[in-house]
Each structure stands twice: as structure tokens, then as C-alpha cells.
Short mmCIF file of C-alpha atoms in Angstrom, two decimals:
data_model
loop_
_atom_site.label_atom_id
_atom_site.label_comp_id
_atom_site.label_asym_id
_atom_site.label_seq_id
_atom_site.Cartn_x
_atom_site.Cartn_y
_atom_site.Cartn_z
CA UNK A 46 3.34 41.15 45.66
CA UNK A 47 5.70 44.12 44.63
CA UNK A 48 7.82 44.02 42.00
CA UNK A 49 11.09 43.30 44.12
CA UNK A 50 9.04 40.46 45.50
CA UNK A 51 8.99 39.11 42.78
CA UNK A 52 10.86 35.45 42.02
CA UNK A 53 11.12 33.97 38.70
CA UNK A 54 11.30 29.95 38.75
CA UNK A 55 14.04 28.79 36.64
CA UNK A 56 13.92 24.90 38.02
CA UNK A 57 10.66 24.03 37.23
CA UNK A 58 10.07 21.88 33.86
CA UNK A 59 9.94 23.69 30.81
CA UNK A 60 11.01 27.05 31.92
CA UNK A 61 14.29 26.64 29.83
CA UNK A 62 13.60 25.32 26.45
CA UNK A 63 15.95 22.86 25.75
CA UNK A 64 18.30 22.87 22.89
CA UNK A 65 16.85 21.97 19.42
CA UNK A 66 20.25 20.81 18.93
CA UNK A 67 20.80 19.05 21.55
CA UNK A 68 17.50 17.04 21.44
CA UNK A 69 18.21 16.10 18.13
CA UNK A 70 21.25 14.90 19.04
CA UNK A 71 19.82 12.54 21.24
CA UNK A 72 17.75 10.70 18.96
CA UNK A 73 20.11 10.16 16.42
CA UNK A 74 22.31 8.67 18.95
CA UNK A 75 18.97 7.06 20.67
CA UNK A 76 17.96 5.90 16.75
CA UNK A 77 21.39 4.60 15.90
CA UNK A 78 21.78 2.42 19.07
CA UNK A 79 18.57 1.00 18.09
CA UNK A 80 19.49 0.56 14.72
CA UNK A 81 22.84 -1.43 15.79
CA UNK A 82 20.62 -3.95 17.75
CA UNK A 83 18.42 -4.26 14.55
CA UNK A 84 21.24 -5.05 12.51
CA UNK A 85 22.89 -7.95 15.26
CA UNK A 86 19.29 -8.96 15.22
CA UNK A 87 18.66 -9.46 11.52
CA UNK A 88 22.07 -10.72 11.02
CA UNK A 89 22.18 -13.61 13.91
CA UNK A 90 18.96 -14.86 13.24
CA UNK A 91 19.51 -14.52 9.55
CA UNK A 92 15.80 -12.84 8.99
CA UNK A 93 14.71 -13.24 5.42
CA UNK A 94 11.80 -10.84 6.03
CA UNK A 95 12.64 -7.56 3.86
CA UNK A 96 11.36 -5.18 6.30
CA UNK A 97 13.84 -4.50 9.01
CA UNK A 98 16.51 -4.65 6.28
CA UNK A 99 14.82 -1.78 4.29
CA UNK A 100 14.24 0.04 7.78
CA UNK A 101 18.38 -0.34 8.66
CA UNK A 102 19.02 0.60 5.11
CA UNK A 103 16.72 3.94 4.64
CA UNK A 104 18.51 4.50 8.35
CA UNK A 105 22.29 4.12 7.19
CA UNK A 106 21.16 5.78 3.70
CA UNK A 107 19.86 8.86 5.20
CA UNK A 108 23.03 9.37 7.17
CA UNK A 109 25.33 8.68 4.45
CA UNK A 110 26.77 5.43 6.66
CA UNK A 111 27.56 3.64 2.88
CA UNK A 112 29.80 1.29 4.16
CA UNK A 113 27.17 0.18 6.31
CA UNK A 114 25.08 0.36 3.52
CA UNK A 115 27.53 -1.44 1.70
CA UNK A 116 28.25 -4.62 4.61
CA UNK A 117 24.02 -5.07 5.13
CA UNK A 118 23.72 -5.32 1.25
CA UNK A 119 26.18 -7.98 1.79
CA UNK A 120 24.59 -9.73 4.41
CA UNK A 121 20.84 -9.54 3.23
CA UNK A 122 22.12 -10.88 -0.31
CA UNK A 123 24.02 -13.92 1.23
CA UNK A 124 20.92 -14.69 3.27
CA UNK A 125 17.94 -14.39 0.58
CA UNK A 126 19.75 -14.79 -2.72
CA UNK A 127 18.48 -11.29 -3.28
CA UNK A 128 19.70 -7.20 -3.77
CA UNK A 129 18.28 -4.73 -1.11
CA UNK A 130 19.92 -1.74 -3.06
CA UNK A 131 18.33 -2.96 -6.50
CA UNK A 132 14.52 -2.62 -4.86
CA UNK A 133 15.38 0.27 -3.23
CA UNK A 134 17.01 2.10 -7.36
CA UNK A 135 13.54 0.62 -8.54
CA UNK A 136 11.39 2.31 -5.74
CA UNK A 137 13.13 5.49 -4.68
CA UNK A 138 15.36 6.36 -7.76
CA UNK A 139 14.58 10.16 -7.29
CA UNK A 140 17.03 9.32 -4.51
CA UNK A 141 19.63 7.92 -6.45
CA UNK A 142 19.07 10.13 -9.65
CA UNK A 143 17.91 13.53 -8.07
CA UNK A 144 15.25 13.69 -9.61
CA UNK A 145 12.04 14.96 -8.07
CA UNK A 146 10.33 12.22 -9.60
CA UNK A 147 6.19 12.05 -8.84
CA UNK A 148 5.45 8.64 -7.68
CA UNK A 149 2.21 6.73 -7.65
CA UNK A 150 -0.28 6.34 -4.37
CA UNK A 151 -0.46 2.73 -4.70
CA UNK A 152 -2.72 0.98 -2.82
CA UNK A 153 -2.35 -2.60 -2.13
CA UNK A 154 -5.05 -5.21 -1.61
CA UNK A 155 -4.31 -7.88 1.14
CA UNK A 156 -4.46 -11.39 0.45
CA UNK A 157 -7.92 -11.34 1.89
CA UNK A 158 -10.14 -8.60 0.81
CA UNK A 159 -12.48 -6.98 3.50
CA UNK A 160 -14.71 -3.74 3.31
CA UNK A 161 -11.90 -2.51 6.13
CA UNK A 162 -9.00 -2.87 3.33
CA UNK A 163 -10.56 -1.03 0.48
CA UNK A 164 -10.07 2.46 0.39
CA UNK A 165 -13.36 4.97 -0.75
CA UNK A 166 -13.43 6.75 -3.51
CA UNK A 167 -12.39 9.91 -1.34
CA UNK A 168 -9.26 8.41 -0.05
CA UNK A 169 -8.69 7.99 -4.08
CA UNK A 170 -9.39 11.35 -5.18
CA UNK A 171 -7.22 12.93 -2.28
CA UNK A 172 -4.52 10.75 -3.84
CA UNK A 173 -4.79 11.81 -7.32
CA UNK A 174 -5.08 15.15 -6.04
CA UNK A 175 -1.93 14.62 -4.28
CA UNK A 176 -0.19 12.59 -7.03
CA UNK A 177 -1.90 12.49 -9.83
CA UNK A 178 -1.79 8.81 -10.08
CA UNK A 179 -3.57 6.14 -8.28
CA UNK A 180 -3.10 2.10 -8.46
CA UNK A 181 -5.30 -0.38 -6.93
CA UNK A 182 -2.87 -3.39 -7.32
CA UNK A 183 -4.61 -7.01 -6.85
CA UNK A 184 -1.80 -8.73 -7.04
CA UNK A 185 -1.64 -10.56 -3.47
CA UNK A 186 -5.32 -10.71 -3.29
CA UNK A 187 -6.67 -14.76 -3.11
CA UNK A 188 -9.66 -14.47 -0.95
CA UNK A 189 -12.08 -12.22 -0.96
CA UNK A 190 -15.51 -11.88 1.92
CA UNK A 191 -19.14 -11.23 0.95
CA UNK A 192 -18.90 -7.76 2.88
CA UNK A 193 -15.41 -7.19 0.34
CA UNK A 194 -17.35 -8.03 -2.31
CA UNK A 195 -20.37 -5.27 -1.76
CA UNK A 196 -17.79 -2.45 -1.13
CA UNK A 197 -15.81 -3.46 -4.20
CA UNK A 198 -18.82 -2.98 -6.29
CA UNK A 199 -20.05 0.66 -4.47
CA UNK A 200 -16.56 1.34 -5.55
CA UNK A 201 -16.38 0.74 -8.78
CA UNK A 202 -19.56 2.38 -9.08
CA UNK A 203 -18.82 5.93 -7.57
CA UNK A 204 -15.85 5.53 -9.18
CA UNK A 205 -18.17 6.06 -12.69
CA UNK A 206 -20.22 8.38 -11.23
CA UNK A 207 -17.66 10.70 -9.78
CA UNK A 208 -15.51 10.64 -13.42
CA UNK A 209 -12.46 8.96 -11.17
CA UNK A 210 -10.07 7.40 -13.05
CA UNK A 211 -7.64 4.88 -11.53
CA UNK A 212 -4.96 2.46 -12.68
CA UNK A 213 -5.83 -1.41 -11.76
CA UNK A 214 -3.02 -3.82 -11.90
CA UNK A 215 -3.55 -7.64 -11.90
CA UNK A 216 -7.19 -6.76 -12.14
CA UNK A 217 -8.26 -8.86 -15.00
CA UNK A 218 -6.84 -12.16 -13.62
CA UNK A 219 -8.54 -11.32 -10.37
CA UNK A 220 -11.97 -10.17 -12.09
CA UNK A 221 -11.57 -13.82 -14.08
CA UNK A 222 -11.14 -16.00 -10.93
CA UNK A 223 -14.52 -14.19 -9.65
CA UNK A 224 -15.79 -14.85 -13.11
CA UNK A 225 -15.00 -18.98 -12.51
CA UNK A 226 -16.83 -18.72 -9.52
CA UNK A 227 -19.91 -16.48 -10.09
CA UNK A 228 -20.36 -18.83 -13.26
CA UNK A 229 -21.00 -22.48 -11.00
CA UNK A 230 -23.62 -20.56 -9.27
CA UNK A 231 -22.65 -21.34 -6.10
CA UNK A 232 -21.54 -18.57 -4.68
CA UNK A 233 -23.13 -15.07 -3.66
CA UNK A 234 -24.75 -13.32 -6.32
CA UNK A 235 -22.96 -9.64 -4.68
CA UNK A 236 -19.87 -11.39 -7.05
CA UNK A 237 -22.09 -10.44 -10.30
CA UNK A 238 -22.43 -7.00 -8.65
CA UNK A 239 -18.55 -6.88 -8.69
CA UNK A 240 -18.45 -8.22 -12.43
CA UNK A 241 -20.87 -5.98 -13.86
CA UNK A 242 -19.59 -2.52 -12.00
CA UNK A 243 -16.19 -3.44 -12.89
CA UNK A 244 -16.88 -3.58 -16.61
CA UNK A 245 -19.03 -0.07 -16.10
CA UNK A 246 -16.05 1.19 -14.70
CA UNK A 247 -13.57 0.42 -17.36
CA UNK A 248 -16.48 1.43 -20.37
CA UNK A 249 -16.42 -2.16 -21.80
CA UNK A 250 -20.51 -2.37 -23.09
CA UNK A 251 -19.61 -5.47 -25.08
CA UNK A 252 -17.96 -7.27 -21.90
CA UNK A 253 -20.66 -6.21 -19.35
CA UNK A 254 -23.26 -8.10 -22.13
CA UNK A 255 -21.67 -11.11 -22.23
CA UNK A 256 -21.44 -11.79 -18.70
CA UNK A 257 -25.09 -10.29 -18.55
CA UNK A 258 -26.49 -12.99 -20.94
CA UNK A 259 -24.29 -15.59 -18.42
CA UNK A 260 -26.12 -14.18 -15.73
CA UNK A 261 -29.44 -14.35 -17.40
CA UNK A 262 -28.87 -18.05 -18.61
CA UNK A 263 -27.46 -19.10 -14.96
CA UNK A 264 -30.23 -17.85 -13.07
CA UNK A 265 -33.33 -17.46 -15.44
CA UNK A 266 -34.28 -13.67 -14.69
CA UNK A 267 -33.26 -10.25 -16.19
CA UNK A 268 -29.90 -8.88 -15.44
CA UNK A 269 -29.25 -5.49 -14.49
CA UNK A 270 -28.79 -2.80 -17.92
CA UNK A 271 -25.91 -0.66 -18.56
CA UNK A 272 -27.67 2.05 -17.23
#
């Protein structure tokens, strides 16, 4: 085919590239229809469930729609007795105050603890890495599986080999309940495996003995050293 033969196909799908503009045009108008039914949704069935509220509200806050801000802050406070816009000052106020503030990588445990809902020590060192600051928060957590249990304790313990620090919050009263339990002897010994990594992890010598001698007393053979 020559030159002058030669035909260019400007019909065929993708041979124009569409507007940038345009296409982001579309889903903003696309997002903000969806948005509206959200917000008829949430309001008619008066849903208590913060979710979809913080969803509509991060929506109307990142396209400065305050009076919408303003009317669902209204709404969600007459329903649940609560303020959205006073959790969202407390969890994003670098939006409110400008400030490039460095937030935390929190993770949180489930009600039910499983090896699938712990993260690995890797997960928690990209985090630092990434924040500087890492929570494992056990507030919510009330049950806890025998396969939870062993991965809680590898974690703890790579934790203290690989120098990771962490913050835990609402450990202790979680670490106490599995104390209560490990103590009627009951219950799988992998919870004194939990115990006495945890107090490795956080350096306490004198705690780790006295649950050692418990051990020792409950079961009648040598518990593991500090070692």
C-alpha cells in the first residue's frame, strides 16, 4: 500500500483520546447522583450506621457543598443523638487546621481474632516506615480462636527479635481476660504462649515470672525462661 493509499481510522475506539476534562466531569456528576440517592437513603430509613454518613460527608466536604454538609450534620444528629463533624475535627483535623499533621497506621482487631486479622510484623514495619507510628488497638476484640492465639504469640515474638516497637491500646485489659482464662486451666495452653511473648515484648522480666511460677504451679512442669 502506497502512501496515498493510505487511510487513517478515526471511528474506531480509542483513536481519539477523550477529554481528561470531560471524563472527569462525568464522574463527578455520575458520583454526585449517587451521592443524592445515598443521602434520601440514609435519611428515609433513618440509618444509624456511621458509615454512609461519613462517606456523604467526606463527598460534600471535598466539594465544598457546606450547606450540605451543614443539613446531613443535622439529620445524622437528630437520628443518633450524635455529631458527624465532631469525629470527623478529631480524625482528620489536618483538614480543618491545615496542618500536615502525621497520623497513626492503626490497626484494629475485630471482635473475633483470627490468624487472617492480624497483620505480620512486615505489614508493621512498612507502616512505621510510612508513618512512624503504629497501634494495634484491642479495643473491640471479645473472642479470640486457637489459630489467633498462635499468630498473636509469633507476633509478639518477631516483634522482639526484629527491635519493632509498636503502640498497644486496650492491651492490658485484653492480656488480663486471657490471664482469667489461662489460669482455670481449661483452656489451650497456646494462651500462655500469648502471655509470656507479650510480657517479652513489652521488657517486663518481673511480670513474665509471675505468670511463669502460675504456669508452673497450674500444670506441674517447667515453664519456658526469658530467654
Amino acid at each position: 500500500m502506497s502512501a496515498n493509499d493510505l487511510l487513517l481510522d478515526f471511528t474506531s475506539p480509542g483513536a481519539i483520546p477523550p477529554d481528561p476534562a470531560e471524563v472527569v466531569q462525568r464522574v463527578i456528576d455520575e458520583t454526585q447522583t449517587t451521592m443524592r440517592t445515598l443521602e434520601l437513603l440514609l435519611e428515609s430509613e433513618r440509618v444509624e450506621e456511621v458509615t454512609g454518613w461519613k462517606l456523604l460527608a467526606m463527598f460534600y466536604l471535598a466539594t465544598d457543598r457546606i450547606n450540605d454538609l451543614a443539613k446531613i450534620e443535622k439529620e445524622y444528629k437528630s437520628i443518633t443523638g450524635a455529631s458527624l463533624s465532631a469525629d470527623f475535627r478529631k480524625k482528620y483535623s489536618q483538614w480543618f487546621n491545615g496542618e500536615a499533621a502525621v497520623s497513626p497506621v492503626i490497626f484494629e482487631m475485630p471482635k473475633e481474632i483470627t490468624a487472617a486479622a492480624l497483620p505480620d510484623s512486615i505489614i508493621i514495619r512498612r507502616g512505621q516506615c510510612s508513618s512512624g507510628s503504629v497501634v494495634l488497638d484491642f479495643s473491640q476484640v471479645q473472642e479470640i480462636d486457637n489459630d489467633g492465639l498462635k499468630k498473636l504469640a509469633q507476633l509478639f515474638s518477631s516483634l522482639v527479635q526484629e527491635s519493632t516497637r509498636l503502640e498497644l491500646k486496650q492491651a492490658d485489659r485484653f492480656i488480663t481476660r486471657l490471664q482469667n482464662k489461662a489460669e482455670t486451666g481449661t483452656v489451650s495452653r497456646t494462651i500462655w504462649d500469648v502471655l509470656f511473648a507479650y510480657e517479652r515484648f513489652r521488657g517486663d522480666r518481673g511480670a513474665f515470672e509471675e505468670k511463669a511460677i502460675k504456669f508452673a504451679v497450674l500444670y506441674g512442669i517447667s515453664p519456658p525462661s526469658w530467654e
